[in-house]
Coordinates of C-alpha atoms in Angstrom, one line a residue:
V1 CA -3.7 12.4 17.8
C2 CA -6.2 14.5 19.8
C3 CA -6.2 17.3 17.2
F4 CA -6.8 14.9 14.3
S5 CA -9.5 13.0 16.1
L6 CA -11.8 15.9 17.0
P7 CA -12.6 17.6 13.7
H8 CA -13.6 21.3 13.7
V9 CA -16.1 21.1 10.9
G10 CA -19.7 20.7 11.8
C11 CA -20.1 17.0 11.7
I12 CA -23.4 16.5 13.6
G13 CA -24.1 12.9 14.4
D14 CA -21.6 10.0 13.9
T15 CA -18.7 10.3 11.5
Q16 CA -15.9 7.8 10.6
F17 CA -12.7 8.8 9.0
C18 CA -9.0 7.9 8.9
F19 CA -5.7 9.9 9.2
R20 CA -2.0 9.1 8.8
F21 CA 0.9 10.5 10.7
R22 CA 4.7 10.2 10.8
R23 CA 6.3 8.1 13.6
S24 CA 8.9 9.7 15.7
P25 CA 12.4 8.7 14.5
G26 CA 14.4 6.4 16.8
R27 CA 11.4 4.7 18.4
K28 CA 11.8 0.9 19.0
L29 CA 9.5 -1.3 17.0
S30 CA 7.2 -3.5 18.9
L31 CA 6.0 -6.8 17.3
C32 CA 8.5 -5.8 14.5
C33 CA 9.8 -9.3 13.8
L34 CA 6.3 -10.9 13.6
L35 CA 4.9 -8.2 11.3
D36 CA 8.0 -8.3 9.1
Q37 CA 7.6 -12.0 8.7
L38 CA 3.9 -11.6 7.8
D39 CA 4.7 -8.6 5.5
R40 CA 6.6 -11.0 3.1
D41 CA 3.4 -12.6 1.9
L42 CA 1.4 -9.4 1.5
P43 CA 0.7 -7.7 -1.8
V44 CA 3.1 -4.7 -2.1
Y45 CA 0.3 -2.1 -1.6
L46 CA -0.7 -3.7 1.8
K47 CA 2.8 -3.8 3.3
K48 CA 3.2 -1.7 6.4
D49 CA 5.2 1.5 6.2
S50 CA 7.4 1.5 9.2
A51 CA 7.6 5.4 9.1
Y52 CA 3.8 5.9 9.6
Y53 CA 0.9 5.1 11.8
Y54 CA -2.8 5.1 10.8
G55 CA -5.5 6.5 13.0
Y56 CA -9.0 5.2 12.6
V57 CA -11.6 7.5 14.1
Y58 CA -15.3 7.2 15.2
F59 CA -16.4 10.7 16.2
R60 CA -19.8 11.6 17.7
Q61 CA -21.2 15.1 18.1
V62 CA -24.7 15.6 19.4
R63 CA -26.6 18.5 21.0
D64 CA -26.6 18.2 24.8
K65 CA -27.8 21.2 26.8
S66 CA -26.6 19.8 30.1
L67 CA -23.0 20.2 28.9
K68 CA -21.2 23.6 29.1
R69 CA -20.5 23.7 25.3
G70 CA -24.0 22.6 24.4
Y71 CA -22.7 19.5 22.6
F72 CA -21.5 16.0 23.5
Q73 CA -18.2 15.5 21.5
K74 CA -16.2 12.4 21.8
S75 CA -13.9 10.2 19.6
L76 CA -12.7 6.6 19.8
V77 CA -9.5 6.2 18.0
L78 CA -7.7 3.0 17.0
I79 CA -4.0 3.4 16.1
S80 CA -2.3 0.8 13.9
K81 CA 0.6 0.3 11.5
L82 CA -1.7 -1.7 9.2
P83 CA -3.7 -0.1 6.4
Y84 CA -6.8 -2.3 6.9
V85 CA -9.3 0.5 6.5
H86 CA -12.4 -1.6 6.1
L87 CA -11.6 -4.0 8.9
F88 CA -11.0 -1.2 11.5
R89 CA -13.9 0.8 10.3
T90 CA -16.2 -2.2 10.8
M91 CA -14.7 -2.9 14.2
L92 CA -15.2 0.7 15.4
K93 CA -18.8 0.7 14.2
Q94 CA -19.3 -2.3 16.4
I95 CA -17.8 -0.9 19.6
A96 CA -17.8 2.9 19.5
P97 CA -21.6 3.5 19.9
E98 CA -21.7 1.2 23.0
Y99 CA -18.5 2.8 24.4
F100 CA -20.1 6.3 24.3
E101 CA -23.0 4.9 26.4
K102 CA -20.9 2.9 28.8
S103 CA -17.8 3.2 30.9
E104 CA -14.0 2.5 30.5
A105 CA -14.7 -1.1 31.6
F106 CA -16.4 -1.7 28.3
L107 CA -13.2 -0.7 26.5
E108 CA -11.2 -3.1 28.7
A109 CA -13.5 -5.9 27.6
V110 CA -12.9 -4.9 24.0
C111 CA -9.1 -5.0 24.5
S112 CA -9.5 -8.5 26.1
D113 CA -11.3 -9.7 23.0
V114 CA -8.6 -8.2 20.7
D115 CA -5.9 -10.0 22.8
R116 CA -7.4 -13.3 21.7
W117 CA -7.1 -12.4 18.0
P118 CA -4.8 -14.7 16.0
P119 CA -1.8 -13.1 14.1
P120 CA -2.9 -11.3 10.9
V121 CA -1.6 -14.1 8.6
P122 CA -2.1 -13.3 4.9
G123 CA -4.1 -16.0 3.0
K124 CA -5.7 -17.5 6.1
V125 CA -9.4 -17.1 7.0
L126 CA -9.4 -15.3 10.4
Q127 CA -12.1 -15.3 12.9
L128 CA -11.9 -12.2 15.2
P129 CA -14.3 -12.0 18.2
I130 CA -15.4 -8.6 19.2
M131 CA -18.1 -8.0 21.8
G132 CA -20.3 -11.0 21.0
V133 CA -19.8 -10.8 17.2
I134 CA -17.3 -12.7 15.2
M135 CA -15.8 -10.9 12.2
K136 CA -14.6 -13.4 9.6
L137 CA -12.2 -12.2 7.0
R138 CA -9.2 -13.1 4.8
I139 CA -6.1 -10.8 4.3
P140 CA -4.9 -11.0 0.7
T141 CA -1.5 -12.5 -0.3
Y142 CA 0.9 -11.5 -3.1
R143 CA -0.1 -14.8 -4.8
D144 CA -3.7 -13.8 -5.2
K145 CA -4.6 -12.9 -8.8
P146 CA -4.9 -9.0 -8.9
G147 CA -8.5 -7.9 -9.0
T148 CA -9.9 -11.0 -7.4
T149 CA -11.2 -11.2 -3.8
P150 CA -11.5 -14.8 -2.6
V151 CA -15.0 -14.8 -1.0
V152 CA -15.2 -15.6 2.7
Q153 CA -18.4 -17.6 3.2
N154 CA -20.8 -16.7 6.0
M155 CA -20.7 -19.0 9.0
H156 CA -23.3 -21.6 9.7
Q157 CA -26.4 -20.6 11.5
A158 CA -25.6 -23.3 14.0
D159 CA -22.9 -21.0 15.5
A160 CA -23.8 -19.7 18.9
Q161 CA -22.5 -16.2 18.1
I162 CA -23.6 -13.8 15.5
S163 CA -21.0 -13.4 12.7
M164 CA -20.2 -11.1 9.8
A165 CA -18.1 -11.9 6.8
L166 CA -16.0 -9.0 5.6
P167 CA -15.7 -8.9 1.8
T168 CA -12.4 -7.0 2.1
V169 CA -10.0 -5.8 4.8
H170 CA -8.8 -2.7 3.0
E171 CA -10.9 -1.5 0.0
V172 CA -13.0 1.7 0.0
D173 CA -16.2 2.3 -2.0
L174 CA -14.4 3.5 -5.2
F175 CA -17.5 4.6 -7.1
R176 CA -18.9 6.6 -4.2
C177 CA -15.6 8.4 -3.8
F178 CA -15.1 9.1 -7.5
C179 CA -18.7 10.1 -8.2
P180 CA -18.2 13.9 -7.7
V181 CA -15.2 13.8 -10.2
F182 CA -16.7 11.0 -12.3
F183 CA -15.6 12.4 -15.8
H184 CA -11.9 12.8 -14.8
I185 CA -11.1 9.4 -13.4
Q186 CA -8.5 8.7 -16.1
M187 CA -6.7 12.0 -15.7
L188 CA -6.7 11.5 -11.9
W189 CA -5.2 8.0 -12.4
E190 CA -2.3 9.7 -14.4
L191 CA -1.7 12.3 -11.7
V192 CA -1.5 9.6 -9.0
L193 CA 0.7 7.3 -11.1
L194 CA 3.1 10.2 -11.7
G195 CA 3.2 11.2 -8.0
E196 CA 2.0 14.7 -8.7
P197 CA 1.1 17.0 -5.7
L198 CA -2.6 16.7 -5.2
V199 CA -5.0 18.4 -2.8
V200 CA -8.6 17.1 -2.1
M201 CA -10.7 19.8 -0.5
A202 CA -13.8 18.2 1.0
P203 CA -16.7 19.3 3.3
S204 CA -15.9 16.6 6.0
P205 CA -13.1 14.4 7.2
S206 CA -14.9 11.2 6.0
E207 CA -15.2 12.5 2.4
S208 CA -11.6 13.8 2.5
S209 CA -10.1 10.6 3.9
E210 CA -12.2 8.2 1.7
T211 CA -11.3 10.2 -1.5
V212 CA -7.6 10.2 -0.7
L213 CA -7.6 6.5 0.0
A214 CA -9.5 5.9 -3.2
L215 CA -6.9 7.9 -5.2
V216 CA -4.0 6.0 -3.6
S217 CA -5.7 2.6 -4.4
C218 CA -6.5 3.5 -8.1
I219 CA -3.0 2.5 -9.3
S220 CA -3.1 -0.9 -7.5
P221 CA -1.4 -3.4 -7.8
L222 CA 1.4 -0.7 -7.9
K223 CA 2.2 0.8 -4.5
Y224 CA 1.8 4.5 -4.1
C225 CA 5.3 5.4 -2.9
S226 CA 4.9 9.1 -1.9
D227 CA 3.3 10.4 1.3
F228 CA -0.5 10.7 1.5
R229 CA -2.6 12.2 4.3
P230 CA -6.3 11.2 4.2
Y231 CA -7.1 14.0 6.7
F232 CA -4.5 16.8 7.0
T233 CA -4.9 19.7 9.4
I234 CA -2.9 22.8 10.5
H235 CA -1.9 20.8 13.6
D236 CA 0.2 18.3 11.5
S237 CA 3.9 18.4 12.2
E238 CA 4.5 18.6 8.4
F239 CA 2.1 21.6 8.0
K240 CA 4.9 24.2 7.4
E241 CA 6.9 21.8 5.2
Y242 CA 3.8 21.0 3.0
T243 CA 2.4 24.6 2.7
T244 CA 5.6 26.6 2.1
R245 CA 5.7 28.7 -1.0
T246 CA 9.5 28.9 -1.1
Q247 CA 9.8 25.6 -3.0
A248 CA 7.7 23.5 -5.3
P249 CA 4.9 21.5 -3.6
P250 CA 6.2 18.0 -2.6
S251 CA 4.9 14.7 -4.1
V252 CA 2.0 14.1 -1.7
I253 CA -1.8 13.7 -1.7
L254 CA -3.5 15.8 1.0
G255 CA -7.1 15.6 2.2
V256 CA -8.3 18.8 3.8
T257 CA -11.6 20.3 5.1
N258 CA -10.5 23.6 6.6
P259 CA -11.4 26.6 4.3
F260 CA -8.1 28.1 5.3
F261 CA -6.4 25.7 2.9
A262 CA -8.2 27.1 -0.1
K263 CA -5.9 30.1 0.3
T264 CA -2.8 28.4 1.7
L265 CA -2.6 25.7 -1.0
Q266 CA -3.9 27.7 -4.0
H267 CA -0.4 27.6 -5.5
W268 CA -0.6 23.8 -5.7
P269 CA -0.8 22.5 -9.3
H270 CA -3.8 20.1 -9.0
I271 CA -6.8 20.6 -6.7
I272 CA -9.9 18.5 -6.4
R273 CA -12.9 20.2 -4.8
I274 CA -15.7 18.0 -3.8
G275 CA -19.1 18.8 -2.4
D276 CA -21.1 16.4 -0.3
I277 CA -20.8 12.8 -1.4
K278 CA -24.3 11.4 -1.9
L279 CA -25.1 7.9 -2.9
P280 CA -25.5 8.4 -6.6
G281 CA -29.2 8.2 -7.6
E282 CA -28.8 10.3 -10.8
V283 CA -26.1 10.7 -13.4
P284 CA -23.5 13.2 -12.1
K285 CA -23.2 16.4 -14.2
Q286 CA -20.1 16.7 -16.3
V287 CA -17.8 19.2 -14.6
K288 CA -15.1 20.7 -16.8
V289 CA -11.5 20.9 -15.7
K290 CA -11.0 24.4 -14.4
K291 CA -7.9 26.6 -14.5
L292 CA -6.3 27.2 -11.1
K293 CA -6.8 30.9 -11.3
N294 CA -10.6 30.3 -10.8
L295 CA -9.9 28.9 -7.3
K296 CA -9.6 32.2 -5.5
T297 CA -12.7 32.3 -3.4
L298 CA -13.8 29.9 -0.7
D299 CA -17.1 29.2 -2.4
S300 CA -15.5 27.8 -5.5
K301 CA -17.7 25.1 -7.2
P302 CA -16.8 21.4 -7.0
G303 CA -14.5 20.2 -9.8
V304 CA -10.9 19.6 -10.7
Y305 CA -8.7 22.6 -10.9
T306 CA -5.5 22.0 -12.9
S307 CA -3.7 23.0 -16.1
Y308 CA -2.5 19.4 -16.5
K309 CA -2.9 17.9 -20.1
P310 CA -3.4 14.1 -19.9
Y311 CA -1.0 12.0 -22.0
L312 CA -3.6 9.5 -22.9
N313 CA -6.8 10.0 -24.9
K314 CA -10.0 9.9 -22.9
D315 CA -11.7 6.5 -22.6
E316 CA -15.4 7.3 -23.2
E317 CA -16.4 3.7 -22.8
I318 CA -15.9 3.5 -19.0
V319 CA -17.9 6.7 -18.5
K320 CA -20.8 5.4 -20.6
Q321 CA -20.7 2.1 -18.7
L322 CA -20.9 3.8 -15.3
Q323 CA -23.5 6.3 -16.5
K324 CA -25.7 3.4 -17.7
G325 CA -25.2 1.7 -14.3
V326 CA -26.5 4.8 -12.5
Q327 CA -29.6 5.0 -14.8
Q328 CA -30.3 1.3 -14.2
K329 CA -29.8 1.8 -10.5
R330 CA -26.9 -0.7 -10.4
P331 CA -25.7 -1.1 -6.8
T332 CA -22.8 1.1 -5.9
E333 CA -20.7 -2.1 -4.9
A334 CA -21.1 -3.4 -8.5
Q335 CA -20.1 0.1 -9.9
S336 CA -17.0 0.0 -7.7
V337 CA -16.1 -3.5 -9.1
I338 CA -16.3 -2.2 -12.7
L339 CA -14.2 0.9 -11.8
R340 CA -11.6 -1.2 -9.9
R341 CA -11.3 -3.6 -12.8
Y342 CA -10.9 -0.6 -15.2
F343 CA -8.1 0.9 -13.1
L344 CA -6.4 -2.5 -12.7
E345 CA -6.4 -3.2 -16.4
L346 CA -5.0 0.3 -17.1
T347 CA -2.3 -0.1 -14.5
E348 CA -1.4 -3.6 -15.7
S349 CA -1.2 -2.4 -19.4
F350 CA 1.2 0.3 -18.2
I351 CA 3.4 -1.9 -15.9
I352 CA 3.7 -5.1 -18.0
P353 CA 6.2 -3.6 -20.5
L354 CA 8.3 -2.4 -17.5
E355 CA 8.1 -5.9 -15.8
R356 CA 9.2 -7.5 -19.1
Y357 CA 12.2 -5.2 -19.5
V358 CA 13.3 -5.5 -15.9
A359 CA 13.1 -9.3 -16.1
S360 CA 15.6 -9.2 -19.0
L361 CA 18.2 -7.5 -16.7
M362 CA 18.5 -10.8 -14.7
P363 CA 21.7 -12.7 -15.5
L364 CA 21.2 -16.2 -17.0
Q365 CA 21.3 -19.1 -14.6
K366 CA 24.3 -20.6 -16.3
C367 CA 26.3 -17.4 -15.2
I368 CA 25.8 -18.5 -11.6
S369 CA 28.9 -20.3 -10.3
P370 CA 29.1 -21.7 -6.7
W371 CA 32.7 -20.5 -6.4
K372 CA 32.1 -16.9 -7.4
S373 CA 29.9 -14.2 -5.8
P374 CA 26.4 -14.1 -7.3
P375 CA 26.4 -12.0 -10.6
Q376 CA 25.0 -8.4 -10.5
L377 CA 21.8 -7.3 -12.2
R378 CA 22.4 -5.3 -15.4
Q379 CA 21.7 -1.5 -15.2
F380 CA 18.3 -0.1 -16.1
S381 CA 18.7 1.9 -19.3
Q382 CA 15.8 4.3 -20.2
D383 CA 16.8 4.3 -23.9
D384 CA 16.9 0.5 -24.1
F385 CA 13.5 0.3 -22.3
M386 CA 11.9 2.9 -24.7
K387 CA 13.1 0.8 -27.7
T388 CA 11.2 -2.2 -26.4
L389 CA 7.9 -0.3 -26.4
E390 CA 7.6 -0.3 -30.2
K391 CA 7.0 -4.1 -30.4
A392 CA 6.1 -4.9 -26.7
G393 CA 4.4 -1.8 -25.4
P394 CA 1.0 -1.2 -23.8
Q395 CA -0.7 -1.4 -27.2
L396 CA -0.6 -5.2 -26.7
T397 CA -3.1 -5.1 -23.8
S398 CA -4.8 -1.7 -24.1
G399 CA -6.8 -0.1 -26.9
L400 CA -6.2 3.4 -25.5
K401 CA -4.3 5.8 -27.8
G402 CA -2.2 8.7 -26.8
D403 CA 1.4 9.6 -25.8
W404 CA 2.3 6.5 -23.9
I405 CA 6.1 7.3 -24.5
G406 CA 5.6 10.7 -22.8
L407 CA 3.8 9.1 -19.9
Y408 CA 6.6 6.6 -19.4
R409 CA 9.3 9.3 -19.5
H410 CA 7.4 11.3 -16.8
F411 CA 6.8 8.1 -14.7
L412 CA 10.5 7.1 -14.8
K413 CA 11.3 10.4 -12.9
S414 CA 8.6 9.8 -10.2
P415 CA 8.8 8.4 -6.7
N416 CA 6.4 5.6 -7.7
F417 CA 8.9 4.3 -10.3
D418 CA 11.8 4.6 -7.8
G419 CA 9.8 2.6 -5.2
W420 CA 8.7 0.0 -7.7
F421 CA 12.1 -0.5 -9.2
R422 CA 13.9 -0.8 -5.8
S423 CA 11.3 -3.4 -4.8
R424 CA 11.9 -5.4 -8.0
Q425 CA 15.7 -5.0 -7.7
K426 CA 15.5 -6.4 -4.1
E427 CA 13.4 -9.4 -5.2
M428 CA 15.7 -10.2 -8.1
T429 CA 18.9 -9.8 -6.0
Q430 CA 17.4 -12.2 -3.4
K431 CA 16.5 -14.6 -6.2
L432 CA 20.1 -14.6 -7.4
E433 CA 21.3 -15.2 -3.8
A434 CA 18.9 -18.2 -3.6
L435 CA 20.1 -19.6 -6.9
H436 CA 23.7 -19.2 -5.7
L437 CA 22.8 -21.2 -2.5
E438 CA 21.2 -23.9 -4.6
A439 CA 24.3 -24.1 -6.8
L440 CA 26.5 -24.4 -3.7
C441 CA 24.4 -27.3 -2.4
S442 CA 24.6 -29.3 -5.6
E443 CA 28.5 -29.3 -5.3
N444 CA 30.5 -32.0 -3.4
L445 CA 31.9 -29.6 -0.9
V446 CA 33.7 -32.2 1.3
F447 CA 35.6 -33.4 -1.8
W448 CA 36.5 -29.7 -2.6
C449 CA 37.9 -29.3 0.9
Q450 CA 40.1 -32.3 0.6
K451 CA 41.9 -30.6 -2.3
H452 CA 42.3 -27.2 -0.5
T453 CA 44.2 -26.0 2.6
E454 CA 42.7 -25.8 6.1
V455 CA 42.6 -22.0 5.9
E456 CA 40.5 -22.1 2.7
T457 CA 38.3 -24.7 4.2
V458 CA 37.7 -22.6 7.4
D459 CA 37.0 -19.6 5.1
L460 CA 34.4 -21.7 3.2
V461 CA 32.7 -22.8 6.4
L462 CA 32.4 -19.2 7.7
K463 CA 31.0 -18.1 4.3
L464 CA 28.4 -20.9 4.3
K465 CA 27.4 -20.0 7.8
N466 CA 26.9 -16.4 6.8
K467 CA 24.8 -17.6 3.8
L468 CA 22.5 -19.4 6.2
L469 CA 22.2 -16.4 8.4
Q470 CA 21.5 -14.2 5.4
A471 CA 18.8 -16.7 4.1
D472 CA 17.1 -16.5 7.5
R473 CA 17.5 -12.7 8.0
E474 CA 16.4 -11.6 4.5
H475 CA 13.8 -14.4 4.1
L476 CA 15.4 -15.5 0.9
P477 CA 13.1 -17.6 -1.4
V478 CA 15.0 -20.8 -0.7
K479 CA 13.5 -24.3 -0.3
S480 CA 13.8 -25.7 3.2
D481 CA 15.5 -28.8 1.7
T482 CA 18.3 -26.6 0.3
L483 CA 18.9 -25.1 3.7
K484 CA 18.8 -28.6 5.3
K485 CA 21.3 -29.8 2.7
L486 CA 23.6 -26.8 3.4
R487 CA 23.6 -27.5 7.2
T488 CA 24.6 -31.1 6.5
H489 CA 27.4 -29.9 4.2
I490 CA 28.7 -27.6 6.9
N491 CA 28.7 -30.3 9.6
D492 CA 30.4 -32.8 7.2
I493 CA 33.1 -30.3 6.4
I494 CA 33.7 -29.5 10.1
L495 CA 33.8 -33.1 11.1
A496 CA 36.6 -33.7 8.5
L497 CA 38.8 -31.1 10.2
P498 CA 41.2 -31.6 13.2
D499 CA 39.5 -31.6 16.6
D500 CA 40.8 -28.1 17.7
L501 CA 39.3 -26.5 14.6
Q502 CA 36.1 -28.5 15.0
D503 CA 35.6 -27.0 18.5
I504 CA 36.1 -23.4 17.3
L505 CA 33.9 -23.7 14.2
L506 CA 31.1 -25.4 16.1
K507 CA 30.9 -22.5 18.4
T508 CA 31.1 -19.8 15.6
G509 CA 27.7 -18.7 14.3
T510 CA 24.8 -21.1 14.1
T511 CA 24.4 -24.0 11.8

């Protein structure tokens, strides 16, 4: 954490950035149950990854002749499992400058404020006090329409404390990040979608981390399922694993600032080199995609270095729209909204045919019998899926031409497809379990028991109790009335049995 938080590049003044690092295996999870419960209602791209932590940094470096090194250098770091970049960035902006001027007691007061924060419940408007300011925000839920951000209204002036309404908890300024590689956004979307190894070489940790986070978010609402490091250094425990030349580069996005990496990672297939990110006041120059052999020297010009040939034809319309925005001095927030909508529509056009095909793998409701185990999902067949694209492919929602079939074939081999499909499989299996529970509840179970032996009845009670435990443990999408009905059924069956069996069954499991 110390090595990540004190960057070695010349960041004079105040710098904010973010890094991500692997958790030690075997560590016990604190607050695990609470966060798991809240995780259920989050969009998939905001769910916590239990294998990683995020570090949010506010770093100050200023000249100070009174100090031995001639500089004051200090970082305040916030460690969290939650990817709420904007929230924690805003919070650090509030407290770090004062902390640098004051003592540890100030940090204790900050912690005391954070202890009063309510749980991070998705969909609820939260008010978070922090050193005399109240941050007001809303964490998205999976029910929100993709691409919409329900606006959190500013508080009334009558409030005694100052307040700020955060428009987002997690989004970065997309346009500002993509401005240096403005003409290649569609190609970069393809590279991220396919989980290709990607390096961002930037002049500072803030540019490196923001660009990596922007890349990861450009395939939203899909979750980026490979590893990504917004700020990667030679001190990272995965440094050897990620820089070895003995095997192909892994599916990961790295953000780096150390010139050493220009040499170490020059065998990587896709490299983005960015200069200083400035707020765009003029139309960025069109930078051609360069071959990797040109990336030999440390003073290589900004641009995208790759031999990748995109599957889809270039969409000139979005480039013109954003260029026009720059000329008309459209605010960068508005440019980001346009860019985010463009990426969202592109991702949705791509994923809808997959969603439609996977939904067809679900067994029909009439196949669900209360007296048999829930039916299995049908197998995913690449050939069957490809056949559906002719009539129900992305051409229904996107005007973009190109080799969509080739893009799907490549995607089906990627970690992003694997992660997406596992998640959909889990949801659909849980839905089948929930439908099976409902089918059981609609039966007259006491009447069934009268026709069967005591052994069969006891077996049924134990199975029903396990179903209840499973519904609770896996948070199955079951109505509370169904669970209530099932508990009643279990109690009615037990009460119809002999007293000695009643005693044993009432003590077994929980009803």
